Short mmCIF file of C-alpha atoms (C1' of nucleotides) in Angstrom, two decimals:
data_model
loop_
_atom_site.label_atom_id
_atom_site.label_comp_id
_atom_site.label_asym_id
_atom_site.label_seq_id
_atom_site.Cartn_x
_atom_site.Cartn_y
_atom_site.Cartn_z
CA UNK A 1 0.00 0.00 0.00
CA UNK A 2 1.39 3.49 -1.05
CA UNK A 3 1.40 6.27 1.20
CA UNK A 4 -1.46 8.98 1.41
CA UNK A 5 1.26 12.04 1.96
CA UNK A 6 -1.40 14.55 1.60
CA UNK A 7 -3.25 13.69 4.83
CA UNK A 8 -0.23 12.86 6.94
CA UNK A 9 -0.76 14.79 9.82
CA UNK A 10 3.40 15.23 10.38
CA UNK A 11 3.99 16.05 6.34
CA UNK A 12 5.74 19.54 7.90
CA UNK A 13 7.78 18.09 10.79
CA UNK A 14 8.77 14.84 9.87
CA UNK A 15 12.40 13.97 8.23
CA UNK A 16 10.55 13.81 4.95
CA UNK A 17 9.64 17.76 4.93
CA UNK A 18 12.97 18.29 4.01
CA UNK A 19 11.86 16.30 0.18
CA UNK A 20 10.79 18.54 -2.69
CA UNK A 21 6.60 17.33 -3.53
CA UNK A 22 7.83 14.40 -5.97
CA UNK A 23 10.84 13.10 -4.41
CA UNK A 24 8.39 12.47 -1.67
CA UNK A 25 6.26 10.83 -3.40
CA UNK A 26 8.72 8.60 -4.79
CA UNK A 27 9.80 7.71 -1.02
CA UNK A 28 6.36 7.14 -0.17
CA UNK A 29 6.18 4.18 -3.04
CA UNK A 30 8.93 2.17 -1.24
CA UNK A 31 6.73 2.55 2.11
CA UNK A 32 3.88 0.96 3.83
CA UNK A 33 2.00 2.34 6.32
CA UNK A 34 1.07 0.21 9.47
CA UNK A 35 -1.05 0.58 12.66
CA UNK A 36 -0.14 -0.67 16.05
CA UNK A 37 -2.86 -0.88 19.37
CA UNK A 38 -1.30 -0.73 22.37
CA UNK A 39 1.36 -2.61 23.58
CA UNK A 40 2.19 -4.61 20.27
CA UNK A 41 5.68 -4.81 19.27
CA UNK A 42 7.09 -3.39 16.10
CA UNK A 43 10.15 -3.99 16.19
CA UNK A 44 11.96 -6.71 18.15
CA UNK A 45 15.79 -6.96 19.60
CA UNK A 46 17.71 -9.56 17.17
CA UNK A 47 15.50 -9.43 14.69
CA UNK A 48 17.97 -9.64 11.30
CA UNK A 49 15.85 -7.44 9.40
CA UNK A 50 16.77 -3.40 9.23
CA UNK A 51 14.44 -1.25 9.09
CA UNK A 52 13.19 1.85 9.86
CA UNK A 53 10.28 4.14 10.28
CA UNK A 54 8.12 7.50 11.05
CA UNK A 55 5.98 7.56 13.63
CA UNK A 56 2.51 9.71 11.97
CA UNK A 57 0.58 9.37 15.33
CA UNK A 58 0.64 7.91 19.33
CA UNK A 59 3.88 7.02 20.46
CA UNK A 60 6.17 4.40 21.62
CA UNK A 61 9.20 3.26 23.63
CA UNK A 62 12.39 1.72 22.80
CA UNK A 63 13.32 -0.91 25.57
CA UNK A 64 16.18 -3.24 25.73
CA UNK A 65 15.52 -6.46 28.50
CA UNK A 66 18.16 -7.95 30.58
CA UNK A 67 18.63 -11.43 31.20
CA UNK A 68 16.21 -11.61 34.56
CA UNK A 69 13.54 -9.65 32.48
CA UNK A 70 13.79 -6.81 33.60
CA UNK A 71 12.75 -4.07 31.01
CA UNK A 72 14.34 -0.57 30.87
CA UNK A 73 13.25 1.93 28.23
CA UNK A 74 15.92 3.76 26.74
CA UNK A 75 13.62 6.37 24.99
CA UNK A 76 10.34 7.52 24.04
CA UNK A 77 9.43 8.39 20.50
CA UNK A 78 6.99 11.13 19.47
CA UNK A 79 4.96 11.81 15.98
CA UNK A 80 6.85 12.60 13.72
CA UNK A 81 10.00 11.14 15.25
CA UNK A 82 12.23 8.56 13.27
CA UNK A 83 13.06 5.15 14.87
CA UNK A 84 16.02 3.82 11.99
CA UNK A 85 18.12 1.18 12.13
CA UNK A 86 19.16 1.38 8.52
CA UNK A 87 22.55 -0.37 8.58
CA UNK A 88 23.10 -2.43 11.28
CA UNK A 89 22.39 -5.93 10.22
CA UNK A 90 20.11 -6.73 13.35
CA UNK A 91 17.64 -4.72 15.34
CA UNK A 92 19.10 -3.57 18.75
CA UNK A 93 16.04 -2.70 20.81
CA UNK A 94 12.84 -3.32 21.17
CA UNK A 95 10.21 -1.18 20.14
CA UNK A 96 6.65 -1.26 21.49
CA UNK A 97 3.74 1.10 20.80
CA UNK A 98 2.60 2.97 24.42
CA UNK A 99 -0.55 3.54 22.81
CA UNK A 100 -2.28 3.12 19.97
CA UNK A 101 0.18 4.24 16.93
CA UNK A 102 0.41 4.95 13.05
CA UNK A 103 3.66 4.78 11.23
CA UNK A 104 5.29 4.58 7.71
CA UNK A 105 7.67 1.75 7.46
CA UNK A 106 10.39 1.60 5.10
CA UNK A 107 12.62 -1.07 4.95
CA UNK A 108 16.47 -0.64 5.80
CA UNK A 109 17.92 -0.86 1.96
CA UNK A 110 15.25 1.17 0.45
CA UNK A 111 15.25 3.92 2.86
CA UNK A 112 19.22 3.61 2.72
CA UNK A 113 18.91 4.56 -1.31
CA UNK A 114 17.05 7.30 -0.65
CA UNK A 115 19.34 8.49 1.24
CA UNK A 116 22.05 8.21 -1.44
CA UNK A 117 19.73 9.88 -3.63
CA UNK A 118 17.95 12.61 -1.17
CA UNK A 119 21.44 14.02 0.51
CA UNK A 120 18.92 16.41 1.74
CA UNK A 121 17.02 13.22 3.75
CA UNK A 122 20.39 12.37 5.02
CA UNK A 123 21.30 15.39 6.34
CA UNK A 124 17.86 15.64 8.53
CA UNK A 125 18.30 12.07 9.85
CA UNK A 126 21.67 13.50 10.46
CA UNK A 127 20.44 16.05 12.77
CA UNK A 128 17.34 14.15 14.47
CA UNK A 129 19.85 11.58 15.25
CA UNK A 130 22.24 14.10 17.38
CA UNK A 131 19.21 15.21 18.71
CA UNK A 132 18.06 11.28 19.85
CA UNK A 133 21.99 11.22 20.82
CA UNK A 134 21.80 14.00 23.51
CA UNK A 135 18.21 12.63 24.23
CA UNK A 136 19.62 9.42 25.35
CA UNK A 137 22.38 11.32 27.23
CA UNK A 138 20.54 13.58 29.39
CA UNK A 139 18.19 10.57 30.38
CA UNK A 140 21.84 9.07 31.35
CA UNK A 141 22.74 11.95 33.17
CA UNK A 142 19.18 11.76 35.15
CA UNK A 143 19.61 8.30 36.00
CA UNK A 144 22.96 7.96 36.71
CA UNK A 145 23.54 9.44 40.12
CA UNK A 146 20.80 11.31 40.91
CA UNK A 147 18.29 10.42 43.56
CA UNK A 148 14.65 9.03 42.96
CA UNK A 149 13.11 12.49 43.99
CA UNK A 150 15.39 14.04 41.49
CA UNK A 151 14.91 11.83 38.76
CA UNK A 152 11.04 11.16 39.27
CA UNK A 153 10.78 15.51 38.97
CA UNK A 154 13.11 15.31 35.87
CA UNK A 155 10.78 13.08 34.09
CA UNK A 156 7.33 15.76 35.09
CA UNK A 157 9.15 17.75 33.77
CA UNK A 158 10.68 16.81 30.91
CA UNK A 159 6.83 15.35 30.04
CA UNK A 160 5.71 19.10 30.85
CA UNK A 161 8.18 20.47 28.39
CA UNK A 162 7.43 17.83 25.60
CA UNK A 163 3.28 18.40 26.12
CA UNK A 164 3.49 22.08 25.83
CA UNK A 165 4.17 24.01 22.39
CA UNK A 166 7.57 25.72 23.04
CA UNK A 167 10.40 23.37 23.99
CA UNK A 168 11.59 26.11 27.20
CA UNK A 169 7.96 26.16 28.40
CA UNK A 170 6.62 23.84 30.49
CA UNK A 171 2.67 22.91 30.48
CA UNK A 172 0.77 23.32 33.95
CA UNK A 173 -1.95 20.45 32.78
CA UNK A 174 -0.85 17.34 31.08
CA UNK A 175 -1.01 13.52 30.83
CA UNK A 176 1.80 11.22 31.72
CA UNK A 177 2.32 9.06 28.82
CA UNK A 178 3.61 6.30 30.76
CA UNK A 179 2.43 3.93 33.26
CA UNK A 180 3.84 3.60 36.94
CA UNK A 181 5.47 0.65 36.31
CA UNK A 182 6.88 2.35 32.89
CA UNK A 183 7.96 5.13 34.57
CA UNK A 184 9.84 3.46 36.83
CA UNK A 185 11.35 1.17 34.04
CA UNK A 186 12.46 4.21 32.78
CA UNK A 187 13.76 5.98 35.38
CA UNK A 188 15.88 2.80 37.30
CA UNK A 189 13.17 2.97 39.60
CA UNK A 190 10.37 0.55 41.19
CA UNK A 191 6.62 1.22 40.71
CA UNK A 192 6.11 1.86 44.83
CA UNK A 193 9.19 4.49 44.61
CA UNK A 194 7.52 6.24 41.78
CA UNK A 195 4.07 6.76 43.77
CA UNK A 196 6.05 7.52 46.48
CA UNK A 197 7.61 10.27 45.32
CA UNK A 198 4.56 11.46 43.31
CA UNK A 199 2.66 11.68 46.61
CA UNK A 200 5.56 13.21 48.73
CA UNK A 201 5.07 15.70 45.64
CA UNK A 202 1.55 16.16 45.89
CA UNK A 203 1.45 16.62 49.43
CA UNK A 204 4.17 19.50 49.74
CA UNK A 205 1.90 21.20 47.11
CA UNK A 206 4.40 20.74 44.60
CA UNK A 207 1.62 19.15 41.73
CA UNK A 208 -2.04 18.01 41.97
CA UNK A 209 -2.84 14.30 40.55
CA UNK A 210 -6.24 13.87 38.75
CA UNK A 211 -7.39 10.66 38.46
CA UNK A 212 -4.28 8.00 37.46
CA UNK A 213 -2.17 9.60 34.70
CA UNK A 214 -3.12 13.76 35.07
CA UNK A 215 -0.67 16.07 36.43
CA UNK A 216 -0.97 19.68 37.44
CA UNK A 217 2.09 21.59 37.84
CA UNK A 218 1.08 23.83 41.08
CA UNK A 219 4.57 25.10 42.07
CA UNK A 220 7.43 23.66 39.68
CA UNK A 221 10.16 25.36 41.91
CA UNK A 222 9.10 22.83 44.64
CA UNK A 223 10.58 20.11 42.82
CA UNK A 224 13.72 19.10 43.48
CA UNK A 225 15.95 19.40 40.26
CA UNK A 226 19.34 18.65 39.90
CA UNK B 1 47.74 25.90 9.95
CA UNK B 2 46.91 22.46 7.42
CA UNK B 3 46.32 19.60 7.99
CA UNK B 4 48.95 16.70 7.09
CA UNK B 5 46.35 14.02 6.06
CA UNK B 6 49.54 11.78 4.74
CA UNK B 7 50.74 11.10 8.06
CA UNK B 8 46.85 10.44 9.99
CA UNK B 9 46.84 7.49 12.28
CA UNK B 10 43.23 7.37 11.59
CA UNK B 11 42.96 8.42 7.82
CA UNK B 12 41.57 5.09 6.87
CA UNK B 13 39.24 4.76 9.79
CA UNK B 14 37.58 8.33 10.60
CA UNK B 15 35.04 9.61 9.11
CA UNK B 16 36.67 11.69 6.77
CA UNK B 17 37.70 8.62 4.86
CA UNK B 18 34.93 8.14 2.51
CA UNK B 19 36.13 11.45 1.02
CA UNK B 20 38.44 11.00 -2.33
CA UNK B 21 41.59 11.92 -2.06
CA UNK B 22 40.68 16.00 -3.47
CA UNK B 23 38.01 15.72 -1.13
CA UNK B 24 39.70 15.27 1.61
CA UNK B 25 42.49 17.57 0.92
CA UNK B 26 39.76 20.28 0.30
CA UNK B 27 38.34 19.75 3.83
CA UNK B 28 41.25 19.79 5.42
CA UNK B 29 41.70 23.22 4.69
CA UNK B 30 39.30 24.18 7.32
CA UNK B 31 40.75 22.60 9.43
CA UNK B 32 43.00 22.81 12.15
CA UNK B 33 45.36 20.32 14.22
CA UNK B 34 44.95 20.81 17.94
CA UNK B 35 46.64 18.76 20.50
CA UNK B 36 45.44 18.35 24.27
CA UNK B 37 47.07 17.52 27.94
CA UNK B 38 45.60 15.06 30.34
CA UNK B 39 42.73 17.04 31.72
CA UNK B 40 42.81 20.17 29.18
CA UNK B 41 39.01 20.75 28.05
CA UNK B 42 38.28 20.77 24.26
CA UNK B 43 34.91 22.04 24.67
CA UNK B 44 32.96 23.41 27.43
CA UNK B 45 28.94 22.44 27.76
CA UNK B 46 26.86 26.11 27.02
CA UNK B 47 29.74 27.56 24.86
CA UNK B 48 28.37 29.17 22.05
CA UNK B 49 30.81 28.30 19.79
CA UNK B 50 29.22 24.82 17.49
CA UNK B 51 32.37 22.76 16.53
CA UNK B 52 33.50 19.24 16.09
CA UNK B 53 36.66 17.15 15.34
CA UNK B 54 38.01 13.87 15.25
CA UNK B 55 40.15 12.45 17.47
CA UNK B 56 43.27 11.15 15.89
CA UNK B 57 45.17 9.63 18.78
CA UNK B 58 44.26 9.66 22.75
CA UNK B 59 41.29 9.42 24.33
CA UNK B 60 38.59 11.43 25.82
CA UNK B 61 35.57 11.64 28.02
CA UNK B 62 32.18 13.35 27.40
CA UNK B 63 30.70 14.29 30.71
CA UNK B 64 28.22 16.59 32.24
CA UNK B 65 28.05 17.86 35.70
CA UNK B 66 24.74 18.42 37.91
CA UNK B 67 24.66 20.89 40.20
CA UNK B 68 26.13 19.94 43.00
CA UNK B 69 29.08 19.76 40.89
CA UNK B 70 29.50 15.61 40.57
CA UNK B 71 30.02 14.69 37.27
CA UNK B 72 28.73 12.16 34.71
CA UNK B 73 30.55 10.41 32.25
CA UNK B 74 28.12 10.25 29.37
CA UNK B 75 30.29 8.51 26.68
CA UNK B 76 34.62 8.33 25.73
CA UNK B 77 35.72 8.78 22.64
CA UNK B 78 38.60 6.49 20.78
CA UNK B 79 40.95 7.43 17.93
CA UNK B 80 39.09 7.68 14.66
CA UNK B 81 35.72 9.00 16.49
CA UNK B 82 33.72 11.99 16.09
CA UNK B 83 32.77 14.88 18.32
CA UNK B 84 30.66 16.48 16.59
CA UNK B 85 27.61 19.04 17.83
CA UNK B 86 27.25 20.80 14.23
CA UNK B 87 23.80 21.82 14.46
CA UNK B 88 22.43 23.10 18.06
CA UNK B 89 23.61 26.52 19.10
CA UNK B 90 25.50 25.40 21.46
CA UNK B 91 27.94 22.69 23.19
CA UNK B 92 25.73 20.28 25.05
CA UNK B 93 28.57 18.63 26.86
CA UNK B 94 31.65 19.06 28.41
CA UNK B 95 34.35 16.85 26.52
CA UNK B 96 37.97 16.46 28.40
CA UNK B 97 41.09 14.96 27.29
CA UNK B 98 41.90 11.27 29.48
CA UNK B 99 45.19 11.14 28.78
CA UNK B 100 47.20 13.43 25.95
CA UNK B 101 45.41 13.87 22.27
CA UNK B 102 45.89 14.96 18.84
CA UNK B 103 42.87 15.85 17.37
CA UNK B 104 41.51 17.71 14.28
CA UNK B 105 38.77 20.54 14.79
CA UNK B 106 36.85 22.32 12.13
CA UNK B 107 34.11 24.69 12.91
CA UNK B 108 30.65 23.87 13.01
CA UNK B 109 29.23 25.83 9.51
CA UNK B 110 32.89 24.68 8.15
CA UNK B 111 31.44 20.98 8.41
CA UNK B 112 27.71 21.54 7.73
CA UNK B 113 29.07 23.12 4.04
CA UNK B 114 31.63 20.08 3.79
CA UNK B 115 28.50 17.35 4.34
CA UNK B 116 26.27 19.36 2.13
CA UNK B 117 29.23 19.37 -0.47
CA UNK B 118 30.06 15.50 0.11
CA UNK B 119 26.87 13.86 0.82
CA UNK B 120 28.77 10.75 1.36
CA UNK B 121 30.66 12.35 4.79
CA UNK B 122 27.25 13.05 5.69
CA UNK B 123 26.26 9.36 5.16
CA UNK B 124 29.42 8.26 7.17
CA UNK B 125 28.54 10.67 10.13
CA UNK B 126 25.07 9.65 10.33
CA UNK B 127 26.01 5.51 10.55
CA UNK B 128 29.12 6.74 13.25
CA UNK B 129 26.14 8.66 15.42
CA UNK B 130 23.64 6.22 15.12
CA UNK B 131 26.93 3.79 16.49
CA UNK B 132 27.06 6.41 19.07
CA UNK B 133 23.31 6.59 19.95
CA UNK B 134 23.89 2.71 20.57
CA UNK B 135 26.56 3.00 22.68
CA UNK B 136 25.10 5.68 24.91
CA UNK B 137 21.65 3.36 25.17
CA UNK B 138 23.73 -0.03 26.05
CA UNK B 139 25.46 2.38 28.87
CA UNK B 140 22.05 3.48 29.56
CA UNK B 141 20.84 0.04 29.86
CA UNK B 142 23.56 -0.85 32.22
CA UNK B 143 23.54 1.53 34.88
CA UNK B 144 19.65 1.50 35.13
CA UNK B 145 19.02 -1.16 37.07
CA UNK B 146 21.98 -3.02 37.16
CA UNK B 147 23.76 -4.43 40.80
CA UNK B 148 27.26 -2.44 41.37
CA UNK B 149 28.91 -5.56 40.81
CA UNK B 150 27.13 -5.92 37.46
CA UNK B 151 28.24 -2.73 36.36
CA UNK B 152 31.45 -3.20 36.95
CA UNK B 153 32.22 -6.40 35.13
CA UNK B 154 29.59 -4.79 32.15
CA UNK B 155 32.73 -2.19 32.12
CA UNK B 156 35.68 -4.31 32.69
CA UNK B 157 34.13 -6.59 29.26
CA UNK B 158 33.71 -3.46 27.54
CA UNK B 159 37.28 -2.17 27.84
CA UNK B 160 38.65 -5.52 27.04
CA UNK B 161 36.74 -5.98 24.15
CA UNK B 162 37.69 -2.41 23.24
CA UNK B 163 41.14 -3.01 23.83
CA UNK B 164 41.47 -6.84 21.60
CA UNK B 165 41.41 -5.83 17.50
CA UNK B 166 37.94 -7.65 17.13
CA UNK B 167 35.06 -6.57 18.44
CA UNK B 168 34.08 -9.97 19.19
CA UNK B 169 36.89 -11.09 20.79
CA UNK B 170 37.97 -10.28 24.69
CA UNK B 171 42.14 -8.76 25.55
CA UNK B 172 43.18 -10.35 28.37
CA UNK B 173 45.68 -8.34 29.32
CA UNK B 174 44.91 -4.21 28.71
CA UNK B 175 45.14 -1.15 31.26
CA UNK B 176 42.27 0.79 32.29
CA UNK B 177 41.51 3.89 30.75
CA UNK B 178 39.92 5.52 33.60
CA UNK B 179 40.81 6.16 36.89
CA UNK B 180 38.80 4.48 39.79
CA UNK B 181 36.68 7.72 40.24
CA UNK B 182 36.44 8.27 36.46
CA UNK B 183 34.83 5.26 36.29
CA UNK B 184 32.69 5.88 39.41
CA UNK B 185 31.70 8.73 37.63
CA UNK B 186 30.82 6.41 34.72
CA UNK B 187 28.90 3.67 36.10
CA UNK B 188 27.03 6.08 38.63
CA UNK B 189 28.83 4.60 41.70
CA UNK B 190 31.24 6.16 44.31
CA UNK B 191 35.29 5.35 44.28
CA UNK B 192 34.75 2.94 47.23
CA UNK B 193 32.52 0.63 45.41
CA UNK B 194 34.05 0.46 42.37
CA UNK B 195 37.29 -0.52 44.61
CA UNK B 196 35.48 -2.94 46.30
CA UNK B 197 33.82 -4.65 43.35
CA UNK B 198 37.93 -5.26 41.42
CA UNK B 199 38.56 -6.01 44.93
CA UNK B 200 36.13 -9.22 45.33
CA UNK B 201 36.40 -10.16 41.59
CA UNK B 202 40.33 -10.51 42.36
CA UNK B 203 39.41 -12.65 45.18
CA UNK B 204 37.05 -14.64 43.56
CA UNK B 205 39.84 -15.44 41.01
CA UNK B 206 38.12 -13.78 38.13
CA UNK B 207 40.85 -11.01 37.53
CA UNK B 208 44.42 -10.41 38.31
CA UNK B 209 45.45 -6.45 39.12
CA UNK B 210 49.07 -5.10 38.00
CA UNK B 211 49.44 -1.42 39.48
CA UNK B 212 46.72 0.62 39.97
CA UNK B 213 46.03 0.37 35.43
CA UNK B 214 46.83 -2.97 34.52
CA UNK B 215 43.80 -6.07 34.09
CA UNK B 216 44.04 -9.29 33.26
CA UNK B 217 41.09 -11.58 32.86
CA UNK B 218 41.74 -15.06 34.40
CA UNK B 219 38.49 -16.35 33.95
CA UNK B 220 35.98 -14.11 32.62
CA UNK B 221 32.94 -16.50 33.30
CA UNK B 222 33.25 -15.44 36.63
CA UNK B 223 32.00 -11.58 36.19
CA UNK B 224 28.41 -11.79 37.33
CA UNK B 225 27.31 -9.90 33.92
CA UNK B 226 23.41 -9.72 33.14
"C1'" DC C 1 -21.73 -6.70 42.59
"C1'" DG C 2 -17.50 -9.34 41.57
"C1'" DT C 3 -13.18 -9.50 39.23
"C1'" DC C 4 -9.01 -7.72 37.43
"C1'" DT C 5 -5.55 -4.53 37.13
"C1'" DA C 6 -3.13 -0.28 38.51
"C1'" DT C 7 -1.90 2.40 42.26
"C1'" DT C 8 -1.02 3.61 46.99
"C1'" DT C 9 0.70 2.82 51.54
"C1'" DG C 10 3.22 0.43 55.19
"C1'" DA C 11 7.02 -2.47 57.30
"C1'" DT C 12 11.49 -4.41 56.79
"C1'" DG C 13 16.12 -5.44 55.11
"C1'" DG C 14 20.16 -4.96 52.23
"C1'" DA C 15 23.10 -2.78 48.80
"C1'" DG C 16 25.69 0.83 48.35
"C1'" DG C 17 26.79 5.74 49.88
"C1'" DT C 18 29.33 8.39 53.35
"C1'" DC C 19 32.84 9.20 56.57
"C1'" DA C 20 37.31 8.09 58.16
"C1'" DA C 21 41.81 6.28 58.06
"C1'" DA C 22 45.50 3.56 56.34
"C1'" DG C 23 48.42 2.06 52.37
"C1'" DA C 24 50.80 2.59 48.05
"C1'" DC C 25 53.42 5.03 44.95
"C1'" DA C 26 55.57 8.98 42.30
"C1'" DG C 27 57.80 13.10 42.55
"C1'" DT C 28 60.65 16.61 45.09
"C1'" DG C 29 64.12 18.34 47.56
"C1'" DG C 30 67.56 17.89 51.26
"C1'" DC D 1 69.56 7.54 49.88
"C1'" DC D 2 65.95 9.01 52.65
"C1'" DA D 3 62.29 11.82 54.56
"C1'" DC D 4 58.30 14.63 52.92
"C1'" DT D 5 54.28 15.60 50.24
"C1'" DG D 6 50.41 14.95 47.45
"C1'" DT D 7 47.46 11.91 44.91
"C1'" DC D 8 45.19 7.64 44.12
"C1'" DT D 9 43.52 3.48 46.00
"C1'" DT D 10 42.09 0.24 49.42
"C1'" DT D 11 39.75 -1.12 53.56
"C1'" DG D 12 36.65 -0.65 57.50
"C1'" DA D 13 32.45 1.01 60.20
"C1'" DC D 14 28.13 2.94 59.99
"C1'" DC D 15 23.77 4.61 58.16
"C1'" DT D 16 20.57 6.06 54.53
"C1'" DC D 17 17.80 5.33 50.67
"C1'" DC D 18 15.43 2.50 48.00
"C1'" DA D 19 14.05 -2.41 46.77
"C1'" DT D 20 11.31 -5.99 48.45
"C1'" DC D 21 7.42 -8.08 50.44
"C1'" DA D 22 2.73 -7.54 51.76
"C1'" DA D 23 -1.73 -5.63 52.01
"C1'" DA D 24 -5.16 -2.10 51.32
"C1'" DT D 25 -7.52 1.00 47.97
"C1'" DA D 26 -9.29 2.61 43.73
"C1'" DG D 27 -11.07 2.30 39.25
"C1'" DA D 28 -12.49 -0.10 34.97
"C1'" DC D 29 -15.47 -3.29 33.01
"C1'" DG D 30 -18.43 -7.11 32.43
#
DNA sequence: CGTCTATTTGATGGAGGTCAAAGACAGTGG
DNA sequence: CCACTGTCTTTGACCTCCATCAAATAGACG
């Protein structure tokens, strides 16, 4: 199935943008667009086949598990966001829709000629890549040392800066994409720490929780940052 | 002052080896050849100034540092790799010299106009950061929730592996490239436990110390690794 | 209303951080 | 050659923070 480019709702933000009208469209013949309902897997870890994708709508997490099961998510992807894996000859991670999610796939040779043939297309992957690089690295730097109170108000509000428009502005009202126990998988956490911390939150009048996943920013300044 | 391509260590092996020959003598122009004592800084995190280089002999650490001034080893960087922050407006990360290094710098619109000239050094950079983005996830992965002791033999495996020619294979014998707190800083852990950790695996018979550098893996199959 | 799952809260213990001090070297100068 | 100094590492004692175990609560849904 071809791609309907005209109705994709990331057409302006997505690495694609960066195509003149037809080279798109000659991407979008070497794609397929898929849908994924919560919790189903699109890519797995060892998996020989490279590919790659956009993600048009919902989002998901890239998780690596260790040998006692344990899951840890190394990242969260966003619309519009690329998840590639273009040359390696195996998948590293897993990758698992949060949500309900819409994507184009490409495979990892075709998107790789396009590349060769859009420099342009490389260039942007280029740049979302740094961009996933110092991602990754500030999540390290969150996790590494710091305590759970730090790193639980790190993730509120690095959520509050992703759900509002301007990247330095933070949203008062928004929904935590992740679960407890997600959270936690992210952070190096457990699920009872997380809570914890939420309600030690809460009750210094730091944020207000509505029902399980809302989250009103009362007084930011209360929360201790690193 | 030019660069003397002839004579790289690493002219085979960094990036900048995809160029052709004219290429690469073209790019060189804008560069420059800068060397670096143990400790000396080659970039500091909120400079303004975008720039990037590769590393031609040495070694160095990317790190950032909270605000209570402990510091985070976020990734090191061997001969032949990139540092590269092209695009943002800024240095994201502080990046120190380990030991002494020879490196080449260029400035950041310098590169952006060589990748838009040579689409292939674009291609090149984009596989090395996607390596990158790997490497900072497995590190990610294995101080999250990972026992001290696990992180230190993840570390110890790492080096050696870094250290033997294939990336497949383990040295037995190499030095460490860090210090004890360096690699505190690197595995999120304090000087004391990393000491302890080399401390019991030398006990257990799984590793033999020779000064305060020098490792060599007796039997491997001991290091509780996940 | 009953069941299932996610979240919260409490009690307890252990891994690792913190504080403190002793070694182990390398370099310096007498 | 030998003290002296400064830095890095090791080792020990103690205590804190967070994981673990356990149970209560709250919603969601049939």
């Amino acid at each position: 199935m071809s791609l309907a480019c005209d109705t994709c709702p990331v057409r302006d933000r997505a690495a694609c943008a960066v195509l003149e009208e037809d080279q798109r469209d000659e991407l979008a013949k070497a794609g397929r667009t898929r849908t994924l309902s919560k919790g189903e897997t699109l890519f797995t870890a060892g998996e020989s086949l490279a590919a790659c994708a956009t993600l048009k709508k919902g989002a998901l997490k890239i998780t690596s598990t260790d040998i006692d099961g344990r899951e840890r998510i190394l990242s969260l992807v966003h619309p519009s966001g690329f998840i590639g894996e273009m040359f390696g000859p195996y998948m590293r991670h897993d990758v698992v829709a949060l949500g309900d999610a819409e994507l184009c796939v490409f495979s990892g040779p075709d998107f790789q000629r396009a590349i060769e043939r859009y420099p342009r297309l490389g260039q942007a992957l280029l740049r979302r890549t740094q961009e996933d690089l110092f991602a990754s690295r500030e999540l390290l730097a969150l996790t590494g040392n710091a305590s759970a109170e730090t790193r639980v108000a790190g993730a509120l509000v690095s959520f509050a800066r992703a759900a509002s428009d301007s990247p330095c502005h933070l949203a008062t009202r928004f929904d935590l994409p992740l679960s407890r126990g997600e959270l936690a998988d992210m952070l190096g956490l457990t699920i009872e720490t997380v809570s914890r911390m939420l309600t030690r939150f809460e009750r210094e009048g730091a944020i207000r929780r509505t029902g399980k996943r809302g989250i009103e920013l009362i007084d930011p300044a209360l929360l201790p940052l690193s």
